[in-house]
mmCIF file of C-alpha atoms and ligand atoms in Angstrom:
data_model
loop_
_atom_site.group_PDB
_atom_site.id
_atom_site.type_symbol
_atom_site.label_atom_id
_atom_site.label_comp_id
_atom_site.label_asym_id
_atom_site.label_seq_id
_atom_site.Cartn_x
_atom_site.Cartn_y
_atom_site.Cartn_z
ATOM 1 C CA MET I 6 135.906 87.843 123.135
ATOM 2 C CA VAL I 7 135.776 85.507 120.276
ATOM 3 C CA ILE I 8 133.591 82.469 120.556
ATOM 4 C CA ALA I 9 135.440 79.080 120.734
ATOM 5 C CA GLU I 10 134.969 76.966 117.392
ATOM 6 C CA SER I 11 133.505 74.181 119.569
ATOM 7 C CA ILE I 12 130.325 76.127 119.963
ATOM 8 C CA THR I 13 128.415 75.277 117.056
ATOM 9 C CA GLU I 14 124.913 76.606 116.131
ATOM 10 C CA ASN I 15 123.389 73.103 116.796
ATOM 11 C CA LEU I 16 125.126 73.079 120.316
ATOM 12 C CA VAL I 17 123.628 76.423 121.060
ATOM 13 C CA ARG I 18 120.052 75.144 119.796
ATOM 14 C CA GLN I 19 120.529 72.373 122.300
ATOM 15 C CA TRP I 20 121.214 74.617 125.113
ATOM 16 C CA LEU I 21 118.069 76.804 124.299
ATOM 17 C CA ASP I 22 115.999 73.710 124.944
ATOM 18 C CA ALA I 23 116.227 74.764 128.578
ATOM 19 C CA VAL I 24 114.335 77.857 127.560
ATOM 20 C CA LYS I 25 110.697 77.332 128.106
ATOM 21 C CA ASP I 26 107.503 79.444 127.125
ATOM 22 C CA PRO I 27 107.064 81.970 129.961
ATOM 23 C CA GLU I 28 103.476 81.449 130.203
ATOM 24 C CA ILE I 29 103.399 77.616 129.484
ATOM 25 C CA PRO I 30 106.468 76.453 131.248
ATOM 26 C CA VAL I 31 106.265 72.951 130.120
ATOM 27 C CA ILE I 32 106.888 73.606 126.226
ATOM 28 C CA SER I 33 110.662 74.863 125.050
ATOM 29 C CA ILE I 34 110.729 77.449 122.772
ATOM 30 C CA ARG I 35 112.242 74.962 120.296
ATOM 31 C CA ASP I 36 109.198 72.667 120.610
ATOM 32 C CA LEU I 37 106.775 75.569 120.299
ATOM 33 C CA GLY I 38 108.446 76.494 117.184
ATOM 34 C CA ILE I 39 109.369 80.158 118.061
ATOM 35 C CA LEU I 40 112.943 79.365 117.938
ATOM 36 C CA TYR I 41 113.809 80.037 114.296
ATOM 37 C CA ASP I 42 117.430 80.420 114.047
ATOM 38 C CA VAL I 43 120.774 80.735 115.607
ATOM 39 C CA LYS I 44 123.775 82.390 114.238
ATOM 40 C CA VAL I 45 127.353 82.085 115.864
ATOM 41 C CA GLY I 46 129.590 84.618 114.312
ATOM 42 C CA GLY I 47 132.848 86.544 115.603
ATOM 43 C CA ASP I 48 131.950 87.417 119.253
ATOM 44 C CA GLU I 49 128.416 87.221 119.465
ATOM 45 C CA VAL I 50 125.393 84.807 119.195
ATOM 46 C CA VAL I 51 122.201 85.908 117.516
ATOM 47 C CA VAL I 52 118.959 84.145 118.460
ATOM 48 C CA PHE I 53 115.964 84.505 115.933
ATOM 49 C CA ILE I 54 112.577 84.304 117.570
ATOM 50 C CA LEU I 55 109.231 84.267 115.765
ATOM 51 C CA PRO I 56 106.759 86.022 118.203
ATOM 52 C CA THR I 57 103.462 84.002 118.519
ATOM 53 C CA TYR I 58 100.940 86.889 118.719
ATOM 54 C CA SER I 59 102.052 90.524 118.105
ATOM 55 C CA GLY I 60 100.882 91.593 121.412
ATOM 56 C CA CYS I 61 102.365 88.803 123.373
ATOM 57 C CA PRO I 62 103.694 90.338 126.721
ATOM 58 C CA ALA I 63 105.897 87.205 127.446
ATOM 59 C CA MET I 64 108.597 88.559 124.823
ATOM 60 C CA ASP I 65 110.791 90.595 127.332
ATOM 61 C CA THR I 66 110.729 87.655 129.957
ATOM 62 C CA LEU I 67 111.520 85.460 127.052
ATOM 63 C CA ARG I 68 114.406 87.480 125.718
ATOM 64 C CA GLN I 69 116.016 87.681 129.208
ATOM 65 C CA ASP I 70 115.593 83.910 129.707
ATOM 66 C CA ILE I 71 117.560 83.135 126.564
ATOM 67 C CA VAL I 72 120.297 85.662 127.637
ATOM 68 C CA ASP I 73 120.493 83.922 131.112
ATOM 69 C CA VAL I 74 120.594 80.408 129.841
ATOM 70 C CA LEU I 75 123.253 81.065 127.183
ATOM 71 C CA LYS I 76 125.421 83.174 130.018
ATOM 72 C CA GLN I 77 125.431 79.853 132.273
ATOM 73 C CA HIS I 78 127.208 78.263 129.322
ATOM 74 C CA GLY I 79 129.811 81.085 129.030
ATOM 75 C CA LEU I 80 128.268 83.150 126.280
ATOM 76 C CA GLU I 81 128.503 86.687 126.935
ATOM 77 C CA GLN I 82 127.294 88.563 123.813
ATOM 78 C CA VAL I 83 124.001 87.365 123.166
ATOM 79 C CA ARG I 84 121.430 89.396 120.720
ATOM 80 C CA VAL I 85 117.896 88.157 120.657
ATOM 81 C CA GLN I 86 116.167 89.290 117.236
ATOM 82 C CA LEU I 87 112.349 89.203 116.818
ATOM 83 C CA LYS I 88 111.342 88.281 113.399
ATOM 84 C CA ASN I 89 107.885 88.781 111.844
ATOM 85 C CA SER I 90 108.689 86.634 108.790
ATOM 86 C CA PRO I 91 108.093 83.786 108.225
ATOM 87 C CA PRO I 92 104.865 84.338 110.441
ATOM 88 C CA TRP I 93 104.796 81.983 113.237
ATOM 89 C CA THR I 94 101.984 79.344 112.719
ATOM 90 C CA THR I 95 100.642 76.392 115.102
ATOM 91 C CA ASP I 96 102.029 74.124 112.457
ATOM 92 C CA ARG I 97 105.558 74.843 113.727
ATOM 93 C CA ILE I 98 104.522 73.214 117.200
ATOM 94 C CA SER I 99 106.387 69.794 117.339
ATOM 95 C CA GLU I 100 104.790 66.370 118.025
ATOM 96 C CA ARG I 101 106.432 66.418 121.483
ATOM 97 C CA GLY I 102 105.222 69.819 122.028
ATOM 98 C CA ARG I 103 101.848 68.805 121.338
ATOM 99 C CA GLN I 104 102.080 66.051 123.762
ATOM 100 C CA GLN I 105 103.549 68.304 126.294
ATOM 101 C CA LEU I 106 100.573 70.800 126.007
ATOM 102 C CA HIS I 107 98.274 68.075 126.374
ATOM 103 C CA ASP I 108 99.963 66.626 129.631
ATOM 104 C CA TYR I 109 99.762 70.056 131.073
ATOM 105 C CA GLY I 110 96.004 70.281 130.785
ATOM 106 C CA ILE I 111 95.924 72.306 127.514
ATOM 107 C CA ALA I 112 94.180 71.021 124.353
ATOM 108 C CA PRO I 113 96.644 71.112 121.399
ATOM 109 C CA PRO I 114 95.867 73.091 118.314
ATOM 110 C CA GLN I 115 93.447 71.064 116.235
ATOM 111 C CA ASP I 116 94.928 71.794 112.688
ATOM 112 C CA LYS I 117 92.723 69.460 110.769
ATOM 113 C CA LYS I 118 89.400 70.845 110.035
ATOM 114 C CA GLY I 119 86.264 69.386 111.542
ATOM 115 C CA GLN I 120 88.115 67.301 114.087
ATOM 116 C CA PRO I 121 86.777 67.459 117.610
ATOM 117 C CA ILE I 122 88.832 69.311 120.213
ATOM 118 C CA ALA I 123 89.303 66.546 122.960
ATOM 119 C CA CYS I 124 89.131 67.365 126.574
ATOM 120 C CA PRO I 125 92.812 67.013 128.181
ATOM 121 C CA GLN I 126 91.189 65.638 131.419
ATOM 122 C CA CYS I 127 88.930 62.664 130.229
ATOM 123 C CA GLY I 128 89.384 62.615 126.646
ATOM 124 C CA SER I 129 85.746 63.270 125.692
ATOM 125 C CA SER I 130 85.071 65.190 122.246
ATOM 126 C CA HIS I 131 81.981 66.210 123.816
ATOM 127 C CA THR I 132 83.316 69.954 124.428
ATOM 128 C CA ILE I 133 82.241 73.215 123.776
ATOM 129 C CA CYS I 134 83.790 76.709 123.110
ATOM 130 C CA ILE I 135 82.975 79.183 125.750
ATOM 131 C CA SER I 136 85.183 81.904 124.341
ATOM 132 C CA GLN I 137 87.688 82.288 121.798
ATOM 133 C CA PHE I 138 89.488 84.558 123.867
ATOM 134 C CA GLY I 139 91.118 82.787 126.947
ATOM 135 C CA SER I 140 93.875 83.551 129.611
ATOM 136 C CA THR I 141 96.426 84.459 127.095
ATOM 137 C CA ALA I 142 96.449 85.518 123.630
ATOM 138 C CA CYS I 143 97.103 82.018 122.235
ATOM 139 C CA LYS I 144 94.374 80.127 124.175
ATOM 140 C CA ALA I 145 90.560 79.788 123.731
ATOM 141 C CA LEU I 146 88.291 78.641 126.865
ATOM 142 C CA TYR I 147 86.496 75.423 126.400
ATOM 143 C CA ARG I 148 84.369 73.326 128.806
ATOM 144 C CA CYS I 149 84.099 69.357 128.526
ATOM 145 C CA GLU I 150 80.376 68.380 128.525
ATOM 146 C CA ASP I 151 81.102 65.187 130.062
ATOM 147 C CA CYS I 152 83.506 65.903 133.138
ATOM 148 C CA LEU I 153 82.252 69.369 133.123
ATOM 149 C CA GLU I 154 85.711 70.779 133.712
ATOM 150 C CA PRO I 155 86.707 74.013 131.774
ATOM 151 C CA PHE I 156 90.051 73.935 130.104
ATOM 152 C CA ASP I 157 92.499 75.931 127.731
ATOM 153 C CA TYR I 158 92.766 75.231 124.325
ATOM 154 C CA PHE I 159 95.701 76.263 122.200
ATOM 155 C CA LYS I 160 94.121 78.260 119.310
ATOM 156 C CA CYS I 161 94.928 77.454 115.520
ATOM 157 C CA HIS I 162 96.994 79.923 114.153
ATOM 158 C CA VAL I 163 97.862 79.209 110.265
ATOM 159 C CA MET F 12 109.004 108.217 99.821
ATOM 160 C CA ASN F 13 110.349 108.011 103.407
ATOM 161 C CA LYS F 14 107.899 110.884 104.421
ATOM 162 C CA ALA F 15 104.884 109.722 103.004
ATOM 163 C CA LEU F 16 105.581 106.125 104.529
ATOM 164 C CA GLU F 17 106.417 107.474 107.829
ATOM 165 C CA HIS F 18 103.074 109.461 107.659
ATOM 166 C CA TYR F 19 101.049 106.382 106.766
ATOM 167 C CA LEU F 20 102.848 104.044 109.232
ATOM 168 C CA LEU F 21 102.010 106.460 111.917
ATOM 169 C CA ARG F 22 98.221 106.733 110.631
ATOM 170 C CA LEU F 23 98.063 102.834 111.033
ATOM 171 C CA ALA F 24 99.821 102.811 114.312
ATOM 172 C CA ASP F 25 98.008 105.767 115.930
ATOM 173 C CA THR F 26 94.583 104.112 114.867
ATOM 174 C CA ALA F 27 95.589 100.589 116.618
ATOM 175 C CA LEU F 28 96.915 102.360 119.644
ATOM 176 C CA THR F 29 93.732 104.430 120.210
ATOM 177 C CA GLN F 30 91.481 101.618 119.427
ATOM 178 C CA SER F 31 93.487 99.367 121.824
ATOM 179 C CA GLN F 32 93.486 102.104 124.460
ATOM 180 C CA ARG F 33 89.662 102.301 124.294
ATOM 181 C CA LEU F 34 89.134 98.664 124.459
ATOM 182 C CA ALA F 35 91.687 98.508 127.335
ATOM 183 C CA GLU F 36 89.463 100.744 129.327
ATOM 184 C CA TRP F 37 86.869 97.873 129.620
ATOM 185 C CA CYS F 38 89.330 95.847 131.883
ATOM 186 C CA GLY F 39 87.451 95.261 134.968
ATOM 187 C CA HIS F 40 84.312 96.709 133.389
ATOM 188 C CA GLY F 41 83.076 93.980 130.960
ATOM 189 C CA PRO F 42 79.665 92.802 131.022
ATOM 190 C CA PHE F 43 80.913 89.322 132.305
ATOM 191 C CA LEU F 44 84.118 87.460 132.891
ATOM 192 C CA GLU F 45 84.686 86.104 129.469
ATOM 193 C CA GLU F 46 83.852 89.312 127.819
ATOM 194 C CA ASP F 47 86.197 91.312 129.964
ATOM 195 C CA ILE F 48 88.866 88.843 128.872
ATOM 196 C CA ALA F 49 88.027 89.106 125.286
ATOM 197 C CA LEU F 50 87.872 92.792 125.078
ATOM 198 C CA THR F 51 91.207 92.862 126.734
ATOM 199 C CA ASN F 52 92.629 90.278 124.606
ATOM 200 C CA VAL F 53 91.732 92.055 121.505
ATOM 201 C CA ALA F 54 93.032 95.541 122.925
ATOM 202 C CA LEU F 55 96.414 93.615 123.491
ATOM 203 C CA ASP F 56 96.473 92.202 120.039
ATOM 204 C CA LEU F 57 95.980 95.912 118.759
ATOM 205 C CA LEU F 58 98.531 97.174 121.092
ATOM 206 C CA GLY F 59 100.949 94.654 119.488
ATOM 207 C CA HIS F 60 100.084 95.771 115.747
ATOM 208 C CA ALA F 61 100.614 99.339 117.008
ATOM 209 C CA LYS F 62 104.167 98.440 118.373
ATOM 210 C CA LEU F 63 105.153 96.666 115.180
ATOM 211 C CA LEU F 64 104.192 99.860 113.164
ATOM 212 C CA TYR F 65 105.705 102.317 115.354
ATOM 213 C CA GLU F 66 109.022 100.375 115.379
ATOM 214 C CA GLN F 67 108.754 100.392 111.590
ATOM 215 C CA ALA F 68 108.055 104.114 111.407
ATOM 216 C CA ALA F 69 111.008 104.901 113.983
ATOM 217 C CA GLU F 70 113.215 102.710 111.923
ATOM 218 C CA ILE F 71 112.571 104.966 108.622
ATOM 219 C CA SER F 72 112.244 108.351 110.257
ATOM 220 C CA ASP F 73 114.953 110.988 109.635
ATOM 221 C CA ARG F 74 114.334 112.055 113.264
ATOM 222 C CA ASP F 75 116.233 109.929 116.051
ATOM 223 C CA VAL F 76 113.228 108.352 117.648
ATOM 224 C CA SER F 77 112.057 105.342 119.248
ATOM 225 C CA ALA F 78 108.703 103.410 118.921
ATOM 226 C CA ASP F 79 107.941 104.811 122.589
ATOM 227 C CA ASP F 80 108.720 108.312 121.855
ATOM 228 C CA LEU F 81 106.159 108.114 118.860
ATOM 229 C CA ALA F 82 103.556 106.651 121.123
ATOM 230 C CA PHE F 83 104.123 108.597 124.410
ATOM 231 C CA LEU F 84 105.643 111.874 123.462
ATOM 232 C CA ARG F 85 103.580 113.267 120.459
ATOM 233 C CA ASP F 86 100.854 115.603 121.109
ATOM 234 C CA VAL F 87 97.215 115.627 119.846
ATOM 235 C CA ASP F 88 98.135 117.406 116.681
ATOM 236 C CA ALA F 89 100.528 114.809 115.797
ATOM 237 C CA PHE F 90 98.453 111.858 116.008
ATOM 238 C CA LYS F 91 96.648 110.763 112.743
ATOM 239 C CA ASN F 92 94.127 108.299 113.732
ATOM 240 C CA PRO F 93 90.610 108.722 112.480
ATOM 241 C CA LEU F 94 88.211 110.395 115.133
ATOM 242 C CA LEU F 95 86.159 107.227 115.153
ATOM 243 C CA THR F 96 88.863 105.409 117.276
ATOM 244 C CA GLU F 97 89.316 108.291 119.958
ATOM 245 C CA LEU F 98 85.437 108.373 120.740
ATOM 246 C CA PRO F 99 84.717 107.430 124.204
ATOM 247 C CA ARG F 100 84.059 103.821 124.813
ATOM 248 C CA GLY F 101 80.364 104.396 125.448
ATOM 249 C CA ASP F 102 78.231 101.282 126.520
ATOM 250 C CA PHE F 103 78.634 97.706 125.317
ATOM 251 C CA ALA F 104 76.579 97.918 122.246
ATOM 252 C CA TYR F 105 78.653 101.116 121.267
ATOM 253 C CA THR F 106 81.960 99.554 121.780
ATOM 254 C CA THR F 107 80.819 96.428 119.891
ATOM 255 C CA LEU F 108 79.322 98.111 116.786
ATOM 256 C CA LYS F 109 82.612 100.401 116.601
ATOM 257 C CA GLN F 110 84.779 97.360 116.943
ATOM 258 C CA TYR F 111 82.801 95.739 114.339
ATOM 259 C CA PHE F 112 83.314 98.487 111.918
ATOM 260 C CA LEU F 113 87.015 98.857 112.470
ATOM 261 C CA ASP F 114 87.423 95.116 112.566
ATOM 262 C CA GLN F 115 85.699 94.881 109.143
ATOM 263 C CA PHE F 116 88.052 97.659 107.647
ATOM 264 C CA ASN F 117 91.201 95.977 109.286
ATOM 265 C CA VAL F 118 90.358 92.480 107.837
ATOM 266 C CA LEU F 119 90.107 94.000 104.377
ATOM 267 C CA LEU F 120 92.923 96.478 104.867
ATOM 268 C CA TYR F 121 95.511 94.064 106.276
ATOM 269 C CA ALA F 122 94.424 91.382 103.546
ATOM 270 C CA ALA F 123 95.323 93.862 100.645
ATOM 271 C CA LEU F 124 98.553 95.041 102.691
ATOM 272 C CA LYS F 125 99.844 91.693 102.680
ATOM 273 C CA ASP F 126 100.740 92.235 98.949
ATOM 274 C CA SER F 127 102.090 95.615 99.798
ATOM 275 C CA GLN F 128 105.506 96.506 97.748
ATOM 276 C CA TYR F 129 106.885 97.586 100.874
ATOM 277 C CA GLU F 130 108.102 94.176 102.584
ATOM 278 C CA PRO F 131 108.071 95.265 106.232
ATOM 279 C CA LEU F 132 104.479 96.396 105.949
ATOM 280 C CA ALA F 133 103.475 93.293 104.090
ATOM 281 C CA GLU F 134 105.098 91.203 106.821
ATOM 282 C CA ILE F 135 103.324 93.176 109.674
ATOM 283 C CA ALA F 136 100.050 93.137 107.735
ATOM 284 C CA THR F 137 100.541 89.045 107.389
ATOM 285 C CA LYS F 138 100.712 88.862 111.064
ATOM 286 C CA ALA F 139 98.000 91.091 111.979
ATOM 287 C CA LEU F 140 95.482 89.550 109.676
ATOM 288 C CA LYS F 141 95.607 86.428 111.510
ATOM 289 C CA GLU F 142 94.544 88.174 114.763
ATOM 290 C CA THR F 143 91.960 90.430 113.181
ATOM 291 C CA ARG F 144 90.054 87.194 111.832
ATOM 292 C CA TYR F 145 89.524 86.321 115.169
ATOM 293 C CA HIS F 146 88.358 90.002 116.218
ATOM 294 C CA ILE F 147 85.794 90.069 113.711
ATOM 295 C CA THR F 148 84.148 86.707 114.408
ATOM 296 C CA ARG F 149 83.485 88.154 117.678
ATOM 297 C CA SER F 150 82.319 91.523 117.056
ATOM 298 C CA ARG F 151 80.249 90.362 114.389
ATOM 299 C CA ASP F 152 78.437 87.694 116.495
ATOM 300 C CA TRP F 153 77.835 90.442 119.018
ATOM 301 C CA CYS F 154 76.278 92.884 116.602
ATOM 302 C CA LEU F 155 73.742 89.986 115.856
ATOM 303 C CA ARG F 156 73.117 89.026 119.302
ATOM 304 C CA LEU F 157 72.471 92.439 120.461
ATOM 305 C CA SER F 158 70.412 93.471 117.640
ATOM 306 C CA LEU F 159 68.239 90.310 117.681
ATOM 307 C CA SER F 160 67.623 90.021 121.337
ATOM 308 C CA THR F 161 65.457 92.384 123.677
ATOM 309 C CA ASP F 162 64.196 95.842 122.863
ATOM 310 C CA GLU F 163 66.516 97.375 125.225
ATOM 311 C CA ALA F 164 69.757 95.940 123.553
ATOM 312 C CA LYS F 165 68.124 96.679 119.942
ATOM 313 C CA GLN F 166 67.589 100.380 121.024
ATOM 314 C CA LYS F 167 71.122 100.792 122.391
ATOM 315 C CA ILE F 168 72.804 99.323 119.310
ATOM 316 C CA GLN F 169 70.532 101.534 116.992
ATOM 317 C CA ALA F 170 71.447 104.377 119.036
ATOM 318 C CA ALA F 171 75.285 103.561 118.599
ATOM 319 C CA LEU F 172 74.698 103.129 114.825
ATOM 320 C CA ASP F 173 72.952 106.565 114.747
ATOM 321 C CA ASP F 174 76.033 108.163 116.393
ATOM 322 C CA LEU F 175 78.704 106.186 114.849
ATOM 323 C CA TYR F 176 77.888 105.742 111.225
ATOM 324 C CA PHE F 177 79.193 109.126 109.667
ATOM 325 C CA TYR F 178 82.407 108.604 111.680
ATOM 326 C CA THR F 179 83.339 105.841 109.222
ATOM 327 C CA PRO F 180 84.131 107.522 105.859
ATOM 328 C CA GLU F 181 86.932 109.088 107.376
ATOM 329 C CA LEU F 182 88.565 105.616 107.570
ATOM 330 C CA PHE F 183 89.024 105.780 103.727
ATOM 331 C CA GLU F 184 90.082 109.357 103.327
ATOM 332 C CA THR F 185 93.650 109.959 101.708
ATOM 333 C CA ASP F 186 95.822 112.863 101.214
ATOM 334 C CA ASP F 187 98.738 113.633 98.807
ATOM 335 C CA ASP F 188 101.104 111.224 100.718
ATOM 336 C CA LEU F 189 98.552 108.522 100.912
ATOM 337 C CA ASN F 190 97.906 108.846 97.002
ATOM 338 C CA GLN F 191 101.555 108.700 96.268
ATOM 339 C CA LEU F 192 101.829 105.454 98.045
ATOM 340 C CA ILE F 193 98.573 104.038 96.534
ATOM 341 C CA ALA F 194 100.341 104.649 93.193
ATOM 342 C CA GLU F 195 103.349 102.925 94.234
ATOM 343 C CA SER F 196 101.324 99.888 95.325
ATOM 344 C CA ILE F 197 102.503 100.147 98.775
ATOM 345 C CA MET F 198 98.930 100.667 100.020
ATOM 346 C CA PRO F 199 95.748 99.757 98.551
ATOM 347 C CA ASP F 200 93.298 102.145 96.862
ATOM 348 C CA LEU F 201 90.928 102.987 99.645
ATOM 349 C CA SER F 202 88.153 103.585 97.315
ATOM 350 C CA VAL F 203 88.278 99.895 96.199
ATOM 351 C CA LEU F 204 88.341 99.019 99.933
ATOM 352 C CA LYS F 205 85.377 101.084 100.799
ATOM 353 C CA GLU F 206 83.168 99.404 98.094
ATOM 354 C CA HIS F 207 84.149 96.189 99.778
ATOM 355 C CA TRP F 208 83.625 97.117 103.290
ATOM 356 C CA GLN F 209 80.339 98.846 102.379
ATOM 357 C CA GLY F 210 79.111 95.626 100.922
ATOM 358 C CA GLN F 211 80.008 93.804 104.075
ATOM 359 C CA VAL F 212 78.652 96.259 106.331
ATOM 360 C CA ASP F 213 75.276 96.847 104.554
ATOM 361 C CA GLU F 214 74.963 92.942 104.615
ATOM 362 C CA LEU F 215 75.389 92.683 108.262
ATOM 363 C CA LEU F 216 73.174 95.703 109.266
ATOM 364 C CA ASN F 217 70.355 94.320 107.274
ATOM 365 C CA GLU F 218 70.852 90.820 109.067
ATOM 366 C CA CYS F 219 70.670 92.863 112.213
ATOM 367 C CA GLN F 220 67.683 94.688 111.141
ATOM 368 C CA LEU F 221 69.212 98.016 112.000
ATOM 369 C CA GLN F 222 68.184 101.281 110.247
ATOM 370 C CA VAL F 223 71.129 103.141 108.616
ATOM 371 C CA PRO F 224 70.830 107.006 109.443
ATOM 372 C CA LYS F 225 69.885 109.012 106.351
ATOM 373 C CA SER F 226 72.353 111.883 106.856
ATOM 374 C CA GLY F 227 74.639 113.530 109.491
ATOM 375 C CA TRP F 228 77.643 115.399 110.103
ATOM 376 C CA VAL F 229 80.675 113.444 108.327
ATOM 377 C CA ALA F 230 83.650 113.286 110.678
ATOM 378 C CA THR F 231 87.008 114.407 109.074
ATOM 379 C CA GLY F 232 90.434 115.741 110.415
ATOM 380 C CA GLY F 233 92.548 112.736 111.740
ATOM 381 C CA LEU F 234 94.933 112.476 109.109
ATOM 382 C CA ARG F 235 95.572 116.333 109.417
ATOM 383 C CA GLY F 236 96.095 115.910 113.149
ATOM 384 C CA GLU F 237 92.604 117.783 113.606
ATOM 385 C CA HIS F 238 90.885 115.909 116.439
ATOM 386 C CA SER F 239 88.028 115.851 119.017
ATOM 387 C CA GLU F 240 88.394 116.937 122.295
ATOM 388 C CA HIS F 241 88.517 113.309 123.324
ATOM 389 C CA LEU F 242 91.883 112.575 122.102
ATOM 390 C CA GLY F 243 93.524 115.004 124.614
ATOM 391 C CA TYR F 244 92.083 113.313 127.529
ATOM 392 C CA MET F 245 93.211 110.011 126.374
ATOM 393 C CA LEU F 246 96.730 110.930 125.756
ATOM 394 C CA ASP F 247 96.749 112.520 129.238
ATOM 395 C CA ASP F 248 95.910 109.082 130.672
ATOM 396 C CA MET F 249 98.313 107.309 128.356
ATOM 397 C CA GLN F 250 101.164 109.524 128.499
ATOM 398 C CA PHE F 251 101.157 110.679 131.929
ATOM 399 C CA LEU F 252 103.842 108.272 133.266
ATOM 400 C CA GLN F 253 106.323 109.192 130.345
ATOM 401 C CA ARG F 254 105.810 112.869 130.697
ATOM 402 C CA ALA F 255 106.092 113.083 134.287
ATOM 403 C CA TYR F 256 108.964 110.616 134.661
ATOM 404 C CA PRO F 257 110.787 110.535 131.318
ATOM 405 C CA GLY F 258 112.494 107.287 130.400
ATOM 406 C CA CYS F 259 110.855 105.431 133.155
ATOM 407 C CA GLU F 260 110.869 101.491 132.584
ATOM 408 C CA TRP F 261 109.330 98.671 134.768
HETATM 409 ZN ZN1 LIG W 19 86.600 66.017 130.121
#
């Protein structure tokens, strides 16, 4: 079935705002910067995704979520293609995405060298790294020395 | 070129897969929780590298195979990893030092492969390098912490060095296929890489005050599919499900 002309690539992008990262369900794939491109042509839609970490186990779930969301909008032929280039980096996370991470209790990546990593609970910059390897590949484990709460830090990936 | 390239992609993929599997064996057995998580995180990254490399190998292969077929349906003599990555995981000192040797190798290798004339490999290397940089920070730190702590820790990591050291030259072995790829700038000259690797390793071992063993049996064979008995047991574990229930998915 040929896709209606009214379905533009921009519209599909907007619909994809409903797709969240399976492991951090507050941030959309668009704000996380892994939604690279959308192509609408002939009878199919192709969604290009930049995986965060090469071993990320959430990719299959993500693929299914994209297909499901677009199906709700009547798109039957959806192909999700993973791309390694350009490589995903944390620079791709939007300002809104950073705020969403913070509100969810994850310290957003601190791209500027030397900047302290602030505790997402109390805002203190008196924090220490417990382990560079946290609950998922993209996060490190930190602890706040003021409120004593442990927290996740979204690692810089540049 | 395809035959040589497939051979090298499998060398890289098999190395990452076997290294990943050995690290994954630590799941639930790490010395403490954070370290348990770190070991398995690194294992997961390596599994990701293996997956990308197998997919590329499958794509260029003349045979009709998938990445999963390559990982789960080949026998010992088809695997091309160096013997180092198939050695049993040993104790934590052993795993740590082995990991450091491999991380140091991977950091240099992927940094060089970023410039590969074969674009898909350059892309994979760019991605893998970012992750490997986190790995080496950790394994390097642990080598220092173990070597410079109690007598028992020092003794264990020295024993690991005595055992592992002569498995490392194999990382730099080449054959006709690989030499062809080096000539075509698809992969870096491993003899140059070896010099850099040796420089970095010597520096760390010196800082750790460890004694490099004088001589020993030098491992070889992986590229030709000649392996130790350990690989068979590993594949047995890893491939059991696909062998018993072909095509099974979950
Ligand atoms: Zn705090």
